[in-house]
PDB file of C-alpha atoms in Angstrom:
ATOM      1  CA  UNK D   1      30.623  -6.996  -0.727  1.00  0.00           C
ATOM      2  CA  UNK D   2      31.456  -3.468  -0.058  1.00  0.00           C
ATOM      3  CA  UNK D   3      29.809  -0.683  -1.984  1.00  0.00           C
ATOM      4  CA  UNK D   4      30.583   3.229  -1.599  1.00  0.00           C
ATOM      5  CA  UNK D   5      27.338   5.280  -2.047  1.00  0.00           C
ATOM      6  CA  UNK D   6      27.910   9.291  -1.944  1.00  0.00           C
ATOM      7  CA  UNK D   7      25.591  11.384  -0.128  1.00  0.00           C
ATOM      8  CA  UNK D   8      24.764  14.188  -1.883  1.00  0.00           C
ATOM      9  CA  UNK D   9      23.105  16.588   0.314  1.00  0.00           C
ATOM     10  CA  UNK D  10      22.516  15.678   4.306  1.00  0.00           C
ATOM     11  CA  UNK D  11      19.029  17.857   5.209  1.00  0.00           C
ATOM     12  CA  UNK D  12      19.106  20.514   8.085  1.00  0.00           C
ATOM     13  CA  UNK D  13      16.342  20.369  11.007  1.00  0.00           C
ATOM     14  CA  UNK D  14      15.196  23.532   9.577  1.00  0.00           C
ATOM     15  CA  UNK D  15      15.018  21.912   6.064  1.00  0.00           C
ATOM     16  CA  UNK D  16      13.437  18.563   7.420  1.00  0.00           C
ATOM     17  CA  UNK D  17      10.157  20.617   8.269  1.00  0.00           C
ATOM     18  CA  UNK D  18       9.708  21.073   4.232  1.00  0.00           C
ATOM     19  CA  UNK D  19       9.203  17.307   4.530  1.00  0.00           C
ATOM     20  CA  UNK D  20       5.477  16.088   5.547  1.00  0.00           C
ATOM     21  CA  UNK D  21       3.334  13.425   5.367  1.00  0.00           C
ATOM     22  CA  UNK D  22       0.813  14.009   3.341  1.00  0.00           C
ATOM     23  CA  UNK D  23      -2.813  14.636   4.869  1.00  0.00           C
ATOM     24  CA  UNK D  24      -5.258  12.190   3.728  1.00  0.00           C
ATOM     25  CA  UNK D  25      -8.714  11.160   4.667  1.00  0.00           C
ATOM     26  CA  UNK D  26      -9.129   7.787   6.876  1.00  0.00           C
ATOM     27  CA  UNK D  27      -8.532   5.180   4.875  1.00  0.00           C
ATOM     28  CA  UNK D  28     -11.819   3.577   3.039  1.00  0.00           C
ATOM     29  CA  UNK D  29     -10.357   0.199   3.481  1.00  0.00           C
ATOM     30  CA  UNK D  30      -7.365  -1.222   5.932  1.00  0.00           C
ATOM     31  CA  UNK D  31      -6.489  -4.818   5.414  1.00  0.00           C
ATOM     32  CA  UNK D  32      -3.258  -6.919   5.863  1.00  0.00           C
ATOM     33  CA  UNK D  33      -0.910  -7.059   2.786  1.00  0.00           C
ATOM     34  CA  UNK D  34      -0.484 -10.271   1.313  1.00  0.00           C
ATOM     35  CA  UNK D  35       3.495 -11.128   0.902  1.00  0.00           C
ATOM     36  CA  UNK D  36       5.194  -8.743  -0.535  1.00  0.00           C
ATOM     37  CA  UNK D  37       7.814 -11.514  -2.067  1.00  0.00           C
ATOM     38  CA  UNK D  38       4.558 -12.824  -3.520  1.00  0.00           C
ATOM     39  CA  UNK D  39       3.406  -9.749  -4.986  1.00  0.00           C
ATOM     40  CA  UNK D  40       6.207  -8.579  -6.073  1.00  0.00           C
ATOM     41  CA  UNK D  41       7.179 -11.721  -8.445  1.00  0.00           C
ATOM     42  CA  UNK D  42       2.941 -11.366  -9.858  1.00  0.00           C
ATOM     43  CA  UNK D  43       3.892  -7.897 -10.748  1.00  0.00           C
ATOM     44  CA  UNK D  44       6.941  -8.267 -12.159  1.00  0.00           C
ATOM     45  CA  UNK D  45       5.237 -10.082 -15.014  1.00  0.00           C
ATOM     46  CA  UNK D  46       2.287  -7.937 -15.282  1.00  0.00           C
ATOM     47  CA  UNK D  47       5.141  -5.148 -16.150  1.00  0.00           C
ATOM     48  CA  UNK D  48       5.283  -6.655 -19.156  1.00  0.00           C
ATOM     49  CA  UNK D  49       1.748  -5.990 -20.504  1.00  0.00           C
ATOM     50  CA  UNK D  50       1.230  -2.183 -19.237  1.00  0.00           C
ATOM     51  CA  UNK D  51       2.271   0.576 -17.213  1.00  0.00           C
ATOM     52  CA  UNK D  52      -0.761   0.710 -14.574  1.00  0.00           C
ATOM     53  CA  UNK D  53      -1.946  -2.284 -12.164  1.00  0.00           C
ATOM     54  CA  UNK D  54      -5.504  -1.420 -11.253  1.00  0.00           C
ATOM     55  CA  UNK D  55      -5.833  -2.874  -7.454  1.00  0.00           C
ATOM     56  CA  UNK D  56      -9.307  -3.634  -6.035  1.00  0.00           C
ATOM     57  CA  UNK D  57      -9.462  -4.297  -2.459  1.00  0.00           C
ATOM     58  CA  UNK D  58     -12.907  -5.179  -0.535  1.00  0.00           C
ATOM     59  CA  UNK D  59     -13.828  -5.300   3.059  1.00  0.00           C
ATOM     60  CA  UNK D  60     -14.484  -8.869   3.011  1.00  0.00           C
ATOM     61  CA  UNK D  61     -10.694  -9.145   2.799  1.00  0.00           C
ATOM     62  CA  UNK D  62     -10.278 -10.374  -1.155  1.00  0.00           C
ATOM     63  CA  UNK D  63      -7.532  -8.020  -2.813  1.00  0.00           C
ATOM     64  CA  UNK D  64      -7.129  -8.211  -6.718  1.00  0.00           C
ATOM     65  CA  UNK D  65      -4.438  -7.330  -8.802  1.00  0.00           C
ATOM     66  CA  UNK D  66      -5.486  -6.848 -13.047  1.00  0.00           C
ATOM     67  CA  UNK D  67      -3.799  -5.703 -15.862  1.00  0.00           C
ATOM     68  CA  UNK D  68      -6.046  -5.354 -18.836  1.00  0.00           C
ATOM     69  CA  UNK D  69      -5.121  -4.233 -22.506  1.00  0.00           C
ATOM     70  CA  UNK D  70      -6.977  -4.673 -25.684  1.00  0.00           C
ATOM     71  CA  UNK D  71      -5.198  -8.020 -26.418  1.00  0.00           C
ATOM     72  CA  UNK D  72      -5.128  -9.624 -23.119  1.00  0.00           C
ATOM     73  CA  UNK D  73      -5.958  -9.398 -19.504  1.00  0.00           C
ATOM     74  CA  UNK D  74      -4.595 -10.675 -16.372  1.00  0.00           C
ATOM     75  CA  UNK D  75      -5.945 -10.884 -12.727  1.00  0.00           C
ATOM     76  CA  UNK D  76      -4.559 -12.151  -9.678  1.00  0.00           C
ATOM     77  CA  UNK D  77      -6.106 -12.920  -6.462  1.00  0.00           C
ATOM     78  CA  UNK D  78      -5.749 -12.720  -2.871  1.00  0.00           C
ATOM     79  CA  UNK D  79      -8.717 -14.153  -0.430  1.00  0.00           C
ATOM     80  CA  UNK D  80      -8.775 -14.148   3.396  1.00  0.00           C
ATOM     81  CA  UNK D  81      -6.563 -11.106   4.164  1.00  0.00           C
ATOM     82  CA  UNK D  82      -7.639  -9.994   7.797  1.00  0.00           C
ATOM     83  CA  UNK D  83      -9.392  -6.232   6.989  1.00  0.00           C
ATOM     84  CA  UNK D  84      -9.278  -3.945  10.040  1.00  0.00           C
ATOM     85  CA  UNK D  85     -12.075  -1.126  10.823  1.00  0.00           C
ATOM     86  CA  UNK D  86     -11.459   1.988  11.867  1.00  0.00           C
ATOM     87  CA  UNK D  87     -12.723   2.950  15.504  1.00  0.00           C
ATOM     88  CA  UNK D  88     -16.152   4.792  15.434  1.00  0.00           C
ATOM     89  CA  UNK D  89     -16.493   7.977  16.357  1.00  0.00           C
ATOM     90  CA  UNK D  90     -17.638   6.728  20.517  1.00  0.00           C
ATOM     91  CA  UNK D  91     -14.376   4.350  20.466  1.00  0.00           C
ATOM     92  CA  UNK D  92     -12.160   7.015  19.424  1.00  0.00           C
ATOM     93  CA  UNK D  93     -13.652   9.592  22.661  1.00  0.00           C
ATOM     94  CA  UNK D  94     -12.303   6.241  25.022  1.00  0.00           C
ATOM     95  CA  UNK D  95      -9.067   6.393  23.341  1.00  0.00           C
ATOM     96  CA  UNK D  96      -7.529   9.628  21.295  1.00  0.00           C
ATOM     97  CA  UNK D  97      -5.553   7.192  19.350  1.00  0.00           C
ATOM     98  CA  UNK D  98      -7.332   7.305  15.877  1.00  0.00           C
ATOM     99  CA  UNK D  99      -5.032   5.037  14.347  1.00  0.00           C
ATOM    100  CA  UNK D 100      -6.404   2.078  16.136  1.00  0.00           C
ATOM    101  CA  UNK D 101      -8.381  -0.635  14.802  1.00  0.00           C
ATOM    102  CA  UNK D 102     -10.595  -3.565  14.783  1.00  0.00           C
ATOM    103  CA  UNK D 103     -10.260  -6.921  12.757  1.00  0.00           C
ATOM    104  CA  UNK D 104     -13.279  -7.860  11.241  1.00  0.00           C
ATOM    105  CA  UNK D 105     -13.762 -10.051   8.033  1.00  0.00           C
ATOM    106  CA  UNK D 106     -18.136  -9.949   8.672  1.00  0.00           C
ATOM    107  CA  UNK D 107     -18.955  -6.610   7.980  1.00  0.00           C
ATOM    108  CA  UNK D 108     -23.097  -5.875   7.505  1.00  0.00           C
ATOM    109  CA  UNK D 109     -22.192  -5.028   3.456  1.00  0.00           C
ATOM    110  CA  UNK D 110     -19.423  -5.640   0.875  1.00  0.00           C
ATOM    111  CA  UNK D 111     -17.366  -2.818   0.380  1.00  0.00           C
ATOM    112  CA  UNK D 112     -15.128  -2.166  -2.588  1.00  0.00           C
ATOM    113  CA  UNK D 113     -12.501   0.393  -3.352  1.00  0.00           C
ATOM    114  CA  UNK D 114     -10.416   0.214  -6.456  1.00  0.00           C
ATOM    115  CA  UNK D 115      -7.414   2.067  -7.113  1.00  0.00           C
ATOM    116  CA  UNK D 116      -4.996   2.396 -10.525  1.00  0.00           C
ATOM    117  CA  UNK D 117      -1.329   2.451  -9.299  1.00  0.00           C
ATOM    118  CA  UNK D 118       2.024   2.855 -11.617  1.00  0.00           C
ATOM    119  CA  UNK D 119       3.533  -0.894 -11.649  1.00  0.00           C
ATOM    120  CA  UNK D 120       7.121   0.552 -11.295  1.00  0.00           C
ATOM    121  CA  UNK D 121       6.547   2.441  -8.508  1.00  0.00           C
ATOM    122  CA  UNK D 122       4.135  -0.959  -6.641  1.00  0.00           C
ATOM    123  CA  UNK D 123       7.596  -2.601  -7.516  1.00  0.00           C
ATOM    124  CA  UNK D 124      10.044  -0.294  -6.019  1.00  0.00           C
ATOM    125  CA  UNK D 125       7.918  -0.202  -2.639  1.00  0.00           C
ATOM    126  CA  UNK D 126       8.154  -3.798  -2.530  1.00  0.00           C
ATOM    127  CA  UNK D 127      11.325  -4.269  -3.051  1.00  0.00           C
ATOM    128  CA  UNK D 128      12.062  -3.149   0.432  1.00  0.00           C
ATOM    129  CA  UNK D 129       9.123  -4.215   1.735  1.00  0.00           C
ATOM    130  CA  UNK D 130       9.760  -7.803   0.652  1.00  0.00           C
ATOM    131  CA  UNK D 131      13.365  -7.204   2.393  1.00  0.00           C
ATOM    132  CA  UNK D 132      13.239  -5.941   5.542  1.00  0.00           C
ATOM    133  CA  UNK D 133       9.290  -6.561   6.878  1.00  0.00           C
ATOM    134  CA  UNK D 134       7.680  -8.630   9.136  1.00  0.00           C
ATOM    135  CA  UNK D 135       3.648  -7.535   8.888  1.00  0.00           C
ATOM    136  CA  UNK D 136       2.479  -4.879   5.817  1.00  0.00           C
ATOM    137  CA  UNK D 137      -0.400  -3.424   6.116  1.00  0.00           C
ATOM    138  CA  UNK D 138      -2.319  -2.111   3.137  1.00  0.00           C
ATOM    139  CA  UNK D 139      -4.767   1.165   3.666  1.00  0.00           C
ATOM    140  CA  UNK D 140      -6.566   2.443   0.179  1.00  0.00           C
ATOM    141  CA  UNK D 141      -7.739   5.801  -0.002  1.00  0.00           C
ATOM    142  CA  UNK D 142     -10.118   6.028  -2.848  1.00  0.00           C
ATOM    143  CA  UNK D 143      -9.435   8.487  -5.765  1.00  0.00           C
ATOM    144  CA  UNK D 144      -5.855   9.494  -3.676  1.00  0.00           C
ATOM    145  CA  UNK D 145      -3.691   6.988  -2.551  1.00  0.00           C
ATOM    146  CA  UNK D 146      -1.986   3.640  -1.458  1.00  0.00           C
ATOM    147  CA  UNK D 147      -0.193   3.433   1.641  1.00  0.00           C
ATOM    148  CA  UNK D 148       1.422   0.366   3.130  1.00  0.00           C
ATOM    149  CA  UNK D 149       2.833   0.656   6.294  1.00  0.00           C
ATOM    150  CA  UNK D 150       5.500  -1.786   6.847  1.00  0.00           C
ATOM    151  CA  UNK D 151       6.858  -3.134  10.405  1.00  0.00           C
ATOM    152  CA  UNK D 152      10.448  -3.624  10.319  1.00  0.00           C
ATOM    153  CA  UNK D 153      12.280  -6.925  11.640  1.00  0.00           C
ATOM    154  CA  UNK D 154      13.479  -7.127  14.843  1.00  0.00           C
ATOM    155  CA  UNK D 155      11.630  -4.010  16.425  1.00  0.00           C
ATOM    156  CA  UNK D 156      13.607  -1.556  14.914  1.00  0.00           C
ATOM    157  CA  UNK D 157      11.073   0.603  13.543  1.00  0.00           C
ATOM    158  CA  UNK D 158       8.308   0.684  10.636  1.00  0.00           C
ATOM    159  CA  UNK D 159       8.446   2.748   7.280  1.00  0.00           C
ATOM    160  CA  UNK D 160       5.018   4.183   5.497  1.00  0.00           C
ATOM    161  CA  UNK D 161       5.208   4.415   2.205  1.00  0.00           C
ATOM    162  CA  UNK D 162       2.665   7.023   0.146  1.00  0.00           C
ATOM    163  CA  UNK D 163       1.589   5.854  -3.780  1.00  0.00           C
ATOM    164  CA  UNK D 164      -0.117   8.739  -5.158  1.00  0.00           C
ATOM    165  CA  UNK D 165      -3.279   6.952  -7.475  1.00  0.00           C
ATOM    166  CA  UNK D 166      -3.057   7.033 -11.518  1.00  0.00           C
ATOM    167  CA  UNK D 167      -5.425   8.705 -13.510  1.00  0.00           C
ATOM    168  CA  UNK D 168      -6.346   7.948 -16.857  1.00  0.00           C
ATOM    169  CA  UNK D 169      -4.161  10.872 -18.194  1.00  0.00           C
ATOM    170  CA  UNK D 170      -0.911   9.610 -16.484  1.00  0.00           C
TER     171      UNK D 170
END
């Protein structure tokens, strides 16, 4: 199968720099990502019932998926994801790498961090995801954002992709 896609504008160096990552806060809660194929097909039926998926994750690596409308309500689950800890402040002096982390499922206290997320745009992430990924890994910053960053197959990269969180006005 051959398919022609135009390219409608190719962006400058000078017009790349327009394009940043957004700045957020470390991440309240880092965990592995379940499979996106597996995902994916859970909320492709919760589509059906509303717009929004509210997503709870929790440092002792459960991750929860619900849908809930005045008529019915819908919750999937997702137990014994490895959840990774940020360095503290005296690990980060050894190694100027903040990104780096620790896996940990025994942390002193439960942590939870729940996030509303547009269904259709959870999809459209995934649909790549589920594609072209080997490990996803899920970071949730409260009140702001979902960002999985994805490790491509056969070394040839990763992608990070930025959800912006709901509100109930959206």
């Amino acid at each position: 199968v051959k398919q022609d896609v135009p390219i409608t504008s190719i962006l400058s160096k000078s017009g790349l720099s327009e394009y940043r990552e957004p700045r957020l806060p470390t991440p309240d809660i880092t965990m592995e990502f379940p499979d996106p194929r597996n995902v994916k097909a859970i909320l492709e039926r919760m589509k059906a019932l509303d717009r929004f998926v509210h997503m709870e994750a929790s440092t002792r690596g459960n991750l929860v998926f619900k849908v809930q409308t005045e008529v019915v309500s819908m919750r999937t689950f997702f137990s014994g994801l490895d959840v990774q800890q940020s360095k503290s402040n005296d690990d980060e002096n050894e190694n100027d790498d903040a990104m780096s982390v620790r896996t940990s499922n025994s942390f002193r206290s439960t942590r939870r961090v729940s996030v509303q997320l547009n269904i259709k745009e959870v999809l459209n992430v995934l649909q790549f995801a589920s594609l072209h990924s080997e490990k996803v890994l899920l970071c949730v910053v409260k009140d702001q954002a979902m960002v999985l960053y994805a490790d491509l197959q056969n070394s040839l990269g990763s992608l990070t992709y930025y959800l912006p969180v709901c509100t109930a006005l959206d």
